[in-house]
Coordinates of C-alpha atoms in Angstrom, one line a residue:
X5 CA 15.9 30.8 9.0
X6 CA 14.0 27.4 9.0
X7 CA 12.7 27.8 5.5
X8 CA 16.1 29.0 4.2
X9 CA 17.8 25.9 5.6
X10 CA 15.2 23.4 4.4
X11 CA 14.9 24.8 0.9
X12 CA 18.7 25.2 0.4
X13 CA 19.6 21.8 1.7
X14 CA 16.8 20.1 -0.3
X15 CA 17.7 21.9 -3.5
X16 CA 21.4 21.3 -3.3
X17 CA 21.3 17.6 -2.4
X18 CA 18.4 17.0 -4.7
X19 CA 20.4 18.5 -7.6
X20 CA 23.5 16.5 -6.6
X21 CA 21.8 13.1 -6.6
X22 CA 20.0 13.9 -9.9
X23 CA 23.4 14.6 -11.5
X24 CA 24.5 11.0 -10.5
X25 CA 21.3 9.5 -12.0
X26 CA 19.1 9.1 -8.8
X27 CA 15.7 10.6 -8.2
X28 CA 15.8 13.9 -6.2
X29 CA 13.8 12.4 -3.4
X30 CA 17.0 10.5 -2.4
X31 CA 18.6 13.9 -2.0
X32 CA 15.7 15.2 0.1
X33 CA 16.1 12.2 2.5
X34 CA 19.9 13.0 2.7
X35 CA 19.0 16.6 3.3
X36 CA 16.8 15.7 6.3
X37 CA 19.6 13.7 7.9
X38 CA 22.1 16.5 7.2
X39 CA 19.8 19.1 8.8
X40 CA 19.3 16.8 11.8
X41 CA 23.1 16.3 12.2
X42 CA 23.7 20.1 12.0
X43 CA 20.7 21.2 14.1
X44 CA 23.0 22.6 16.8
X45 CA 25.1 24.9 14.6
X46 CA 22.1 25.8 12.5
X47 CA 20.2 26.8 15.6
X48 CA 16.8 25.9 14.2
X49 CA 13.8 27.1 16.2
X50 CA 12.1 24.6 18.5
X51 CA 8.9 24.7 16.5
X52 CA 10.7 23.7 13.2
X53 CA 9.9 20.0 13.6
X54 CA 6.2 20.7 14.1
X55 CA 6.0 23.0 11.1
X56 CA 7.8 20.5 8.9
X57 CA 5.5 17.7 10.1
X58 CA 2.5 19.7 9.3
X59 CA 3.7 20.6 5.8
X60 CA 4.6 16.9 5.1
X61 CA 1.2 15.8 6.3
X62 CA -0.5 18.3 3.8
X63 CA 1.7 16.8 1.0
X64 CA 0.6 13.3 1.8
X65 CA -3.1 14.3 1.9
X66 CA -2.8 16.1 -1.4
X67 CA -1.0 13.1 -2.9
X68 CA -3.7 10.7 -1.8
X69 CA -6.5 13.0 -3.0
X70 CA -5.0 13.3 -6.5
X71 CA -4.5 9.5 -6.4
X72 CA -8.2 9.0 -5.6
X73 CA -9.1 11.2 -8.6
X74 CA -7.6 8.5 -10.8
X75 CA -9.1 5.5 -9.1
X76 CA -12.4 3.6 -9.3
X77 CA -13.9 1.4 -6.6
X78 CA -14.1 -1.6 -8.9
X79 CA -10.3 -1.5 -9.3
X80 CA -10.0 -2.2 -5.5
X81 CA -12.3 -5.3 -5.6
X82 CA -10.2 -7.4 -8.0
X83 CA -9.0 -10.7 -6.5
X84 CA -5.3 -9.8 -7.2
X85 CA -5.7 -6.6 -5.2
X86 CA -7.6 -7.7 -2.1
X87 CA -6.3 -11.3 -2.1
X88 CA -2.8 -10.2 -2.9
X89 CA -2.6 -7.6 -0.2
X90 CA -4.0 -9.8 2.5
X91 CA -1.9 -12.8 1.6
X92 CA 1.3 -10.8 1.3
X93 CA 0.6 -9.1 4.7
X94 CA -0.1 -12.4 6.4
X95 CA 3.0 -14.1 5.0
X96 CA 5.2 -11.1 5.7
X97 CA 4.1 -11.0 9.4
X98 CA 4.7 -14.7 9.7
X99 CA 8.2 -14.2 8.4
X100 CA 9.2 -10.9 10.2
X101 CA 7.6 -11.3 13.6
X102 CA 9.1 -14.6 14.7
X103 CA 12.5 -13.7 13.2
X104 CA 12.6 -10.4 15.2
X105 CA 11.3 -12.1 18.3
X106 CA 14.1 -14.7 18.2
X107 CA 17.0 -12.6 16.9
X108 CA 16.4 -9.4 18.9
X109 CA 15.0 -11.0 22.0
X110 CA 11.9 -8.8 21.9
X111 CA 8.6 -9.3 23.7
X112 CA 5.8 -10.9 21.5
X113 CA 3.8 -7.6 21.2
X114 CA 6.7 -5.5 20.0
X115 CA 7.9 -8.2 17.5
X116 CA 4.4 -8.5 16.1
X117 CA 4.0 -4.7 15.7
X118 CA 7.4 -4.4 14.1
X119 CA 6.5 -7.3 11.7
X120 CA 3.3 -5.5 10.8
X121 CA 5.1 -2.2 10.2
X122 CA 7.6 -3.8 7.9
X123 CA 4.9 -5.7 5.9
X124 CA 3.6 -2.4 4.5
X125 CA 4.9 -0.7 1.3
X126 CA 5.2 3.0 0.7
X127 CA 2.1 4.6 -0.9
X128 CA 3.9 8.0 -1.4
X129 CA 6.9 6.5 -3.2
X130 CA 4.9 4.1 -5.3
X131 CA 2.5 6.8 -6.4
X132 CA 5.5 9.1 -7.3
X133 CA 7.2 6.3 -9.3
X134 CA 4.0 5.4 -11.2
X135 CA 3.1 9.0 -11.8
X136 CA 6.6 9.9 -13.2
X137 CA 6.3 6.9 -15.6
X138 CA 2.7 7.7 -16.6
X139 CA 1.7 4.2 -15.3
X140 CA -0.8 5.0 -12.6
X141 CA -3.6 3.7 -14.8
X142 CA -1.6 0.9 -16.3
X143 CA -2.8 -2.6 -15.2
X144 CA 0.2 -3.2 -12.9
X145 CA -0.1 0.4 -11.6
X146 CA -3.7 -0.1 -10.7
X147 CA -2.9 -3.4 -9.0
X148 CA 0.0 -1.9 -7.0
X149 CA -2.1 1.1 -5.9
X150 CA -5.0 -1.1 -5.0
X151 CA -2.8 -3.3 -2.8
X152 CA -1.4 -0.2 -1.1
X153 CA -4.9 1.1 -0.3
X154 CA -5.8 -2.2 1.2
X155 CA -2.6 -2.1 3.2
X156 CA -3.4 1.4 4.4
X157 CA -6.8 0.1 5.6
X158 CA -5.0 -2.7 7.5
X159 CA -2.7 -0.1 9.1
X160 CA -5.8 1.9 10.2
X161 CA -7.1 -1.3 11.8
X162 CA -3.8 -2.0 13.5
X163 CA -3.8 1.5 15.0
X164 CA -7.4 1.2 16.1
X165 CA -6.9 -2.3 17.8
X166 CA -3.5 -1.7 19.4
X167 CA -3.7 2.1 20.0
X168 CA -5.3 4.1 22.7
X169 CA -8.1 5.6 20.5
X170 CA -11.0 4.1 18.6
X171 CA -13.2 5.5 15.9
X172 CA -16.0 7.8 17.0
X173 CA -19.5 6.5 17.3
X174 CA -20.2 8.8 14.4
X175 CA -17.6 7.1 12.2
X176 CA -20.3 5.0 10.3
X177 CA -21.5 8.4 8.8
X178 CA -18.7 8.1 6.3
X179 CA -20.6 5.2 4.7
X180 CA -23.0 7.9 3.4
X181 CA -20.1 9.7 1.6
X182 CA -21.2 8.3 -1.9
X183 CA -24.4 10.3 -1.5
X184 CA -22.2 13.4 -1.8
X185 CA -20.9 12.4 -5.2
X186 CA -23.7 14.1 -7.3
X187 CA -23.2 17.3 -5.3
X188 CA -19.5 17.3 -5.7
X189 CA -19.7 16.5 -9.4
X190 CA -22.0 19.5 -9.9
X191 CA -19.8 21.7 -7.8
X192 CA -16.8 20.8 -9.9
X193 CA -18.8 21.7 -13.0
X194 CA -19.4 25.2 -11.6
X195 CA -15.7 25.8 -10.9
X196 CA -13.7 27.9 -13.4
X197 CA -10.1 27.2 -14.4
X198 CA -8.4 29.5 -11.9
X199 CA -7.8 29.7 -8.1
X200 CA -11.3 28.5 -7.2
X201 CA -10.5 25.1 -8.7
X202 CA -7.4 24.9 -6.6
X203 CA -9.3 26.0 -3.4
X204 CA -12.0 23.4 -4.0
X205 CA -9.3 20.7 -4.2
X206 CA -7.7 21.9 -1.0
X207 CA -11.1 22.1 0.8
X208 CA -12.0 18.5 -0.1
X209 CA -8.5 17.0 0.5
X210 CA -7.4 18.9 3.7
X211 CA -10.7 20.0 5.3
X212 CA -13.5 17.6 4.4
X213 CA -11.3 14.5 4.0
X214 CA -8.4 15.2 6.3
X215 CA -9.8 17.1 9.3
X216 CA -13.4 15.7 8.8
X217 CA -12.3 12.0 9.0
X218 CA -9.8 12.8 11.8
X219 CA -12.7 14.2 13.9
X220 CA -14.5 10.9 13.4
X221 CA -11.5 9.0 14.7
X222 CA -10.5 7.8 11.3
X223 CA -7.4 8.2 9.2
X224 CA -7.1 11.6 7.5
X225 CA -5.2 9.9 4.7
X226 CA -8.1 7.6 4.1
X227 CA -10.4 10.7 4.1
X228 CA -8.4 12.5 1.4
X229 CA -8.3 9.4 -0.7
X230 CA -12.1 8.9 -0.4
X231 CA -12.8 12.5 -1.4
X232 CA -10.7 12.1 -4.5
X233 CA -12.4 8.8 -5.4
X234 CA -15.8 10.5 -5.2
X235 CA -14.7 12.8 -8.1
X236 CA -13.0 10.0 -10.1
X237 CA -14.6 9.8 -13.6
X238 CA -15.5 13.5 -13.8
X239 CA -14.3 15.0 -17.1
X240 CA -12.4 17.7 -15.1
X241 CA -10.8 15.3 -12.6
X242 CA -7.5 15.4 -14.5
X243 CA -7.6 19.2 -14.7
X244 CA -8.1 19.3 -10.9
X245 CA -5.2 17.0 -10.4
X246 CA -2.9 19.1 -12.5
X247 CA -4.0 22.3 -10.7
X248 CA -2.8 20.8 -7.4
X249 CA 0.4 19.2 -8.8
X250 CA 2.8 22.0 -7.8
X251 CA 1.5 22.3 -4.3
X252 CA 1.6 18.6 -3.8
X253 CA 5.2 18.3 -5.0
X254 CA 6.4 21.1 -2.8
X255 CA 4.7 19.8 0.4
X256 CA 6.0 16.3 -0.3
X257 CA 9.6 17.6 -0.1
X258 CA 8.7 18.2 3.5
X259 CA 7.6 14.6 3.9
X260 CA 11.0 13.3 2.8
X261 CA 12.9 15.8 4.8
X262 CA 10.9 14.8 7.9
X263 CA 11.9 11.2 7.5
X264 CA 15.5 12.2 7.6
X265 CA 15.0 14.5 10.5
X266 CA 13.1 12.0 12.6
X267 CA 16.3 11.2 14.5
X268 CA 20.0 10.4 14.3
X269 CA 20.6 6.6 14.4
X270 CA 23.3 4.9 16.5
X271 CA 25.3 1.9 15.2
X272 CA 22.7 -0.6 16.3
X273 CA 20.0 1.2 14.3
X274 CA 22.3 1.3 11.3
X275 CA 22.9 -2.5 11.5
X276 CA 19.2 -3.1 12.0
X277 CA 18.2 -0.9 9.0
X278 CA 20.9 -2.4 6.8
X279 CA 19.8 -5.9 7.6
X280 CA 16.2 -5.0 6.6
X281 CA 17.4 -3.5 3.3
X282 CA 19.1 -6.8 2.5
X283 CA 15.7 -8.4 2.9
X284 CA 14.1 -6.2 0.2
X285 CA 14.6 -8.8 -2.6
X286 CA 12.5 -11.2 -0.4
X287 CA 9.8 -8.6 -0.1
X288 CA 9.8 -8.1 -3.9
X289 CA 9.9 -11.8 -4.6
X290 CA 7.0 -12.5 -2.3
X291 CA 4.9 -9.9 -4.1
X292 CA 5.9 -11.5 -7.4
X293 CA 4.9 -15.0 -6.3
X294 CA 1.6 -13.8 -4.7
X295 CA 0.5 -12.0 -7.9
X296 CA 1.5 -15.0 -10.0
X297 CA -0.7 -17.1 -7.8
X298 CA -3.6 -14.7 -8.7
X299 CA -2.9 -15.4 -12.4
X300 CA -1.2 -12.2 -13.4
X301 CA 1.3 -12.4 -16.2
X302 CA 4.9 -12.4 -15.1
X303 CA 5.6 -8.9 -16.5
X304 CA 2.8 -7.2 -14.5
X305 CA 3.6 -9.2 -11.4
X306 CA 7.2 -8.2 -11.7
X307 CA 6.5 -4.5 -12.3
X308 CA 3.9 -4.3 -9.5
X309 CA 6.3 -6.1 -7.1
X310 CA 9.1 -3.6 -8.0
X311 CA 6.7 -0.7 -7.3
X312 CA 6.0 -2.1 -3.9
X313 CA 9.6 -2.9 -3.0
X314 CA 10.3 -0.6 -0.1
X315 CA 9.2 -0.1 3.5
X316 CA 6.3 2.3 4.3
X317 CA 5.8 5.7 5.8
X318 CA 2.6 4.1 7.3
X319 CA 5.0 1.8 9.2
X320 CA 6.5 4.9 10.8
X321 CA 3.0 6.1 11.7
X322 CA 2.3 2.7 13.4
X323 CA 5.7 2.9 15.1
X324 CA 5.2 6.5 16.3
X325 CA 1.9 5.6 17.9
X326 CA 2.6 2.2 19.3
X327 CA 6.4 1.5 19.6
X328 CA 8.1 5.0 19.6
X329 CA 11.4 3.5 20.7
X330 CA 11.8 1.9 17.3
X331 CA 10.9 5.0 15.3
X332 CA 14.5 6.0 14.4
X333 CA 15.7 2.5 13.3
X334 CA 12.6 2.1 11.2
X335 CA 13.0 5.6 9.7
X336 CA 16.5 4.8 8.6
X337 CA 15.3 1.5 7.2
X338 CA 12.5 3.3 5.2
X339 CA 15.0 5.9 4.0
X340 CA 17.5 3.3 2.8
X341 CA 14.8 1.3 1.2
X342 CA 13.8 4.4 -0.8
X343 CA 17.4 4.7 -1.9
X344 CA 17.4 1.1 -3.2
X345 CA 13.9 1.2 -4.7
X346 CA 14.4 4.4 -6.7
X347 CA 17.0 3.0 -9.2
X348 CA 15.4 -0.4 -9.2
X349 CA 12.1 1.1 -10.3
X350 CA 13.8 3.2 -12.9
X351 CA 15.4 0.1 -14.4
X352 CA 12.4 -2.2 -13.9
X353 CA 11.3 -2.4 -17.6
X354 CA 14.8 -3.2 -19.1
X355 CA 15.5 -5.5 -16.2
X356 CA 12.4 -7.5 -16.9
X357 CA 13.2 -7.6 -20.6
X358 CA 16.5 -9.2 -19.7
X359 CA 14.9 -11.7 -17.4
X360 CA 11.7 -12.2 -19.4
X361 CA 12.4 -15.7 -20.7
X362 CA 13.1 -17.1 -17.2
X363 CA 10.3 -15.3 -15.5
X364 CA 7.7 -16.2 -18.1
X365 CA 8.3 -19.9 -17.4
X366 CA 6.9 -19.3 -13.9
X367 CA 3.5 -18.2 -15.1
X368 CA 2.3 -21.7 -15.7
X369 CA 0.3 -22.7 -18.8
X370 CA -3.2 -23.2 -20.1
X371 CA -4.9 -20.6 -18.0
X372 CA -6.5 -17.3 -18.5
X373 CA -4.7 -14.2 -17.2
X374 CA -6.8 -11.2 -16.2
X375 CA -4.3 -8.9 -18.0
X376 CA -4.4 -10.8 -21.3
X377 CA -2.9 -9.1 -24.3
X378 CA -4.8 -9.0 -27.6
X379 CA -4.0 -11.8 -30.0
X380 CA -4.9 -9.9 -33.2
X381 CA -5.2 -6.4 -34.4
X382 CA -7.8 -7.4 -37.0
X383 CA -7.6 -5.6 -40.4
X384 CA -6.8 -2.2 -39.1
X385 CA -4.5 -0.1 -41.3
X386 CA -3.6 2.4 -38.6
X387 CA -2.8 1.9 -34.9
X388 CA -2.9 4.6 -32.2
X389 CA -0.9 3.9 -29.1
X390 CA -2.2 5.8 -26.1
X391 CA -5.9 6.8 -26.1
X392 CA -5.7 10.0 -24.0
X393 CA -6.9 13.3 -25.5
X394 CA -4.2 13.5 -28.2
X395 CA -4.6 9.8 -29.2
X396 CA -8.4 10.1 -29.2
X397 CA -8.3 13.1 -31.5
X398 CA -5.9 11.3 -33.8
X399 CA -8.2 8.2 -33.8
X400 CA -11.3 10.2 -34.6
X401 CA -9.6 12.2 -37.3
X402 CA -8.4 9.1 -39.1
X403 CA -11.7 7.4 -38.7
X404 CA -13.5 10.4 -40.3
X405 CA -11.2 10.0 -43.3
X406 CA -12.2 6.4 -43.8
X407 CA -9.2 4.7 -42.2
X408 CA -9.6 1.5 -40.3
X409 CA -8.1 2.3 -36.9
X410 CA -7.4 0.4 -33.7
X411 CA -6.5 2.1 -30.4
X412 CA -4.2 0.6 -27.8
X413 CA -4.2 1.6 -24.1
X414 CA -2.9 0.2 -20.9
X415 CA -5.8 1.5 -18.8
X416 CA -8.6 -1.1 -18.7
X417 CA -11.1 1.5 -17.5
X418 CA -10.2 3.9 -20.4
X419 CA -10.5 1.0 -22.9
X420 CA -14.0 0.2 -21.6
X421 CA -15.0 3.8 -21.9
X422 CA -13.8 4.1 -25.5
X423 CA -15.6 0.9 -26.4
X424 CA -18.8 2.3 -24.9
X425 CA -18.5 5.2 -27.3
X426 CA -18.1 2.9 -30.3
X427 CA -14.3 3.1 -30.8
X428 CA -12.3 0.0 -31.5
X429 CA -9.8 0.0 -28.6
X430 CA -8.1 -2.9 -26.9
X431 CA -6.0 -3.3 -23.7
X432 CA -2.3 -3.7 -24.1
X433 CA 0.8 -2.2 -22.6
X434 CA 3.2 -0.9 -25.3
X435 CA 6.2 -1.4 -23.0
X436 CA 5.4 -5.1 -22.9
X437 CA 7.7 -7.0 -25.3
X438 CA 5.2 -9.9 -25.2
X439 CA 2.7 -7.8 -26.9
X440 CA 5.1 -6.9 -29.7
X441 CA 6.2 -10.5 -30.1
X442 CA 2.6 -11.6 -30.7
X443 CA 1.2 -8.6 -32.5
X444 CA 0.3 -9.2 -36.2
X445 CA 1.3 -6.0 -38.0
X446 CA 0.7 -7.4 -41.5
X447 CA -2.1 -4.9 -42.2
X448 CA -0.8 -1.9 -40.3
X449 CA 0.5 0.9 -42.5
X450 CA 0.9 3.7 -39.9
X451 CA 1.4 3.9 -36.2
X452 CA 0.8 7.1 -34.1
X453 CA 2.6 7.2 -30.7
X454 CA 0.5 9.3 -28.3
X455 CA 1.4 7.6 -25.0
X456 CA 2.7 10.8 -23.3
X457 CA 5.7 8.9 -22.0
X458 CA 9.1 9.3 -23.6
X459 CA 10.2 5.8 -22.4
X460 CA 7.1 4.1 -23.8
X461 CA 7.4 5.9 -27.2
X462 CA 11.1 5.0 -27.4
X463 CA 10.4 1.3 -26.5
X464 CA 7.5 1.0 -28.9
X465 CA 9.4 2.6 -31.8
X466 CA 12.4 0.2 -31.3
X467 CA 10.1 -2.8 -31.0
X468 CA 8.2 -1.9 -34.2
X469 CA 11.4 -1.6 -36.2
X470 CA 12.8 -4.8 -34.6
X471 CA 9.6 -6.6 -35.7
X472 CA 10.4 -5.5 -39.3
X473 CA 7.7 -2.8 -39.5
X474 CA 8.5 -0.6 -42.4
X475 CA 5.4 1.6 -42.3
X476 CA 5.0 5.2 -41.0
X477 CA 5.7 6.0 -37.3
X478 CA 4.6 9.4 -36.1
X479 CA 5.1 10.4 -32.5
X480 CA 3.8 12.9 -30.0
X481 CA 6.4 14.6 -27.9
X482 CA 6.5 17.5 -25.3
X483 CA 10.1 18.7 -25.8
X484 CA 12.6 19.1 -28.6
X485 CA 15.2 16.7 -27.1
X486 CA 12.4 14.1 -26.6
X487 CA 11.3 14.4 -30.2
X488 CA 14.9 14.1 -31.4
X489 CA 15.4 10.9 -29.3
X490 CA 12.3 9.3 -30.7
X491 CA 13.3 10.0 -34.3
X492 CA 16.7 8.6 -33.5
X493 CA 15.0 5.4 -32.3
X494 CA 13.4 4.9 -35.7
X495 CA 10.3 7.1 -35.9
X496 CA 9.7 8.9 -39.2
X497 CA 8.4 12.0 -37.6
X498 CA 8.0 13.4 -34.0
X499 CA 6.1 16.5 -33.3
X500 CA 5.8 18.8 -30.3
X501 CA 2.1 18.6 -30.1
X502 CA 1.6 21.9 -28.3
X503 CA 3.7 23.7 -30.9
X504 CA 1.7 21.9 -33.7
X505 CA -1.5 23.2 -32.0
X506 CA -0.2 26.7 -32.4
X507 CA 0.6 26.1 -36.0
X508 CA -3.0 24.8 -36.5
X509 CA -4.5 27.9 -34.9
X510 CA -2.3 30.1 -37.1
X511 CA -3.6 28.2 -40.1
X512 CA -7.2 28.8 -39.1
X513 CA -6.4 32.5 -38.6
X514 CA -4.7 32.8 -42.0
X515 CA -7.6 31.1 -43.7
X516 CA -10.1 33.5 -42.1
X517 CA -7.9 36.5 -43.1
X518 CA -7.6 35.3 -46.7
X519 CA -11.4 34.9 -46.8
X520 CA -11.9 38.5 -45.6
X521 CA -9.7 40.0 -48.3
X522 CA -11.5 42.3 -50.8
X523 CA -11.7 40.7 -54.2

């Protein structure tokens, strides 16, 4: 009965909110509150909450593990990441804690803990937003995820200092985890492409990372992330991430249901949560200002701030362990912040485009930005946007035919890797209008769109045509409607790459058959 209720409510409300243009997770949150409100008539078993809590925990661990597969340690040591996270946390606490202390007549400890809980941003929601938009490896995506990881470490520290438990005396053993990297790399080499690959991911994320770190008195979420980071950079890391994708998505439905089922709020909780939601623009504006202070360009500061504009599930973990009487009001605030953040993130790119002139004035002048766009494309005659597997294959094929090619990618790590292999690749975000305003397309005759993102391909196509580019635009697409939309935006041709791969295989087969014909 429990699974029937959860799956039915989640599906129906998820479908309903999708039809009105919101992400399904908003429907999952609503489903949680609905199940809670109807718990009496539905007669759910007593252990239902514990089962759902366990499933949601597995989803979070798998999410953080797959997130770690795409991260590198050096991305966490950048000044905007460490400095931005610490400065934003400090300022947020200084704003929230005194305000709560004075307005709600709380004791100093409770006000401080509430302020800390509200200073965090949601790792789960941010990762899902960035993953859906293929921006996990974009510069602003890396900065946002890095800040979230630092926040999670701060949350772990808060729980250790104010909670009733401390890390085990064996906790320093985790510092030896990097020594496991060669073993794990070789183990992943030995895995096939079937169920053993999935089981290896589950073993590392849930057993070694989750349970292992928990036994040492450390956060299991941190453990799952660390296990993923140990495999980052392996050629099959992306394959492992895709193998776990469906499991992760299903378990994460439980996470959003659990937030809604954490309790039914009274009117005071509703007023408290609504007031906090009204403060979300302050939270976003503070992130924007802090990242500008660390010399990010306005666009990346805005997009990173938008990704971090919501309250955090880690705040609920802090509340559950330290101030349980505030769990339900905070859960409602987190749920409402998700509802607000979802459409805001979906519209972040066009919103920045509309505010670009005003926001760019806040950058300051005569200073180097760590996310600088290229000033010239040189004398390249062909440009490949997106240097994943499809883009790299296109780049190499054109180069072999004697074309002068330049590759563009928003992942600084990927850019460095390509340069190390001798390819001419530069960092730029094709969804950044500043890049298109400054790009010299005089020598470019053909553009290949291999970003893997429908929105990025549409934006790049429109910007190219607006800039007066009259050359050839060829796009990679996954679905027929996607290809049609890109052609309508101005592309000359848009191909379903997987279908084209089949055509290519058929061509090779036909050539072989023709060669075997008797003369």
